[in-house]
């Protein structure tokens, strides 16, 4: 069965960077795009960007361009999302999500809480 | 960029029908997907491509999409349906994915 297992919670200071991992299993990693979505406290779901594990190509929401980097290591079926120059309003639960045969997200990781605090 | 508009909250009594709307410019021409998220849990896909249900999702969950409004309908609402619900589309013009602001469903 498809599983996405994310790395553990992080606490960072403003201005620092965080890198979240998402290890996939139960399917061919390069066969589906991987997306990153976050939910800040009191806010809704926010799509951040995606990576094509096959080519390494990425695209991200304009809000995060210049601060977010999405990469992958196909040898270990793992996707990564790095967010730099962290601010307090980046405090959120970050999810990886795999797309389906269409434009929906059929599988989600368990989420990684990133807390940004001085 | 494409904007999806949802009501912040919907309340319904158990056994009744809940309807959650998602508004967008000519949304009827797009495929709309719906997610349920309960506190402390990851989102779960409940409807995809306007009206299809993933395996394991009860038939009580259904969807429709026409004109400028897509609708998620939950029939015979149960206490366990209380959650946040989000609509989502892919904006082909920008090649970006978009979520609605979310609707909190309260079961009275």
PDB file of C-alpha atoms in Angstrom, chain B residues 63-107:
ATOM      1  CA  UNK B  63     -20.396  16.203  -5.463  1.00  0.00           C
ATOM      2  CA  UNK B  64     -21.644  18.340  -8.319  1.00  0.00           C
ATOM      3  CA  UNK B  65     -20.185  21.145 -10.397  1.00  0.00           C
ATOM      4  CA  UNK B  66     -21.819  23.596 -12.766  1.00  0.00           C
ATOM      5  CA  UNK B  67     -21.468  27.209 -13.787  1.00  0.00           C
ATOM      6  CA  UNK B  68     -19.643  29.141 -11.083  1.00  0.00           C
ATOM      7  CA  UNK B  69     -20.334  26.788  -8.169  1.00  0.00           C
ATOM      8  CA  UNK B  70     -19.251  23.319  -7.110  1.00  0.00           C
ATOM      9  CA  UNK B  71     -21.026  21.631  -4.226  1.00  0.00           C
ATOM     10  CA  UNK B  72     -20.119  18.882  -1.794  1.00  0.00           C
ATOM     11  CA  UNK B  73     -23.241  17.227  -0.396  1.00  0.00           C
ATOM     12  CA  UNK B  74     -23.172  15.071   2.720  1.00  0.00           C
ATOM     13  CA  UNK B  75     -26.407  13.155   3.274  1.00  0.00           C
ATOM     14  CA  UNK B  76     -27.580  11.751   6.599  1.00  0.00           C
ATOM     15  CA  UNK B  77     -24.904  13.685   8.433  1.00  0.00           C
ATOM     16  CA  UNK B  78     -23.255  11.957  11.404  1.00  0.00           C
ATOM     17  CA  UNK B  79     -21.320  13.380  14.320  1.00  0.00           C
ATOM     18  CA  UNK B  80     -18.163  11.879  12.823  1.00  0.00           C
ATOM     19  CA  UNK B  81     -18.518  14.090   9.741  1.00  0.00           C
ATOM     20  CA  UNK B  82     -17.637  17.161  11.780  1.00  0.00           C
ATOM     21  CA  UNK B  83     -14.443  18.458  10.156  1.00  0.00           C
ATOM     22  CA  UNK B  84     -12.962  21.094   7.872  1.00  0.00           C
ATOM     23  CA  UNK B  85     -13.696  20.608   4.182  1.00  0.00           C
ATOM     24  CA  UNK B  86     -11.646  22.018   1.306  1.00  0.00           C
ATOM     25  CA  UNK B  87     -12.244  22.225  -2.415  1.00  0.00           C
ATOM     26  CA  UNK B  88      -9.273  22.151  -4.796  1.00  0.00           C
ATOM     27  CA  UNK B  89      -8.622  22.595  -8.514  1.00  0.00           C
ATOM     28  CA  UNK B  90      -5.702  22.694 -10.875  1.00  0.00           C
ATOM     29  CA  UNK B  91      -5.371  26.042 -12.619  1.00  0.00           C
ATOM     30  CA  UNK B  92      -4.151  25.130 -16.089  1.00  0.00           C
ATOM     31  CA  UNK B  93      -3.364  28.726 -17.040  1.00  0.00           C
ATOM     32  CA  UNK B  94      -0.764  29.079 -14.300  1.00  0.00           C
ATOM     33  CA  UNK B  95      -0.036  25.363 -13.814  1.00  0.00           C
ATOM     34  CA  UNK B  96      -0.628  25.816 -10.120  1.00  0.00           C
ATOM     35  CA  UNK B  97      -2.834  23.956  -7.664  1.00  0.00           C
ATOM     36  CA  UNK B  98      -5.368  25.959  -5.643  1.00  0.00           C
ATOM     37  CA  UNK B  99      -7.336  25.279  -2.459  1.00  0.00           C
ATOM     38  CA  UNK B 100     -10.447  27.015  -1.273  1.00  0.00           C
ATOM     39  CA  UNK B 101     -10.314  28.689   2.116  1.00  0.00           C
ATOM     40  CA  UNK B 102     -12.068  25.799   3.827  1.00  0.00           C
ATOM     41  CA  UNK B 103     -15.437  25.285   5.503  1.00  0.00           C
ATOM     42  CA  UNK B 104     -15.902  24.111   9.065  1.00  0.00           C
ATOM     43  CA  UNK B 105     -18.812  21.693   9.269  1.00  0.00           C
ATOM     44  CA  UNK B 106     -20.463  21.651  12.686  1.00  0.00           C
ATOM     45  CA  UNK B 107     -22.905  18.882  13.577  1.00  0.00           C
TER      46      UNK B 107
END
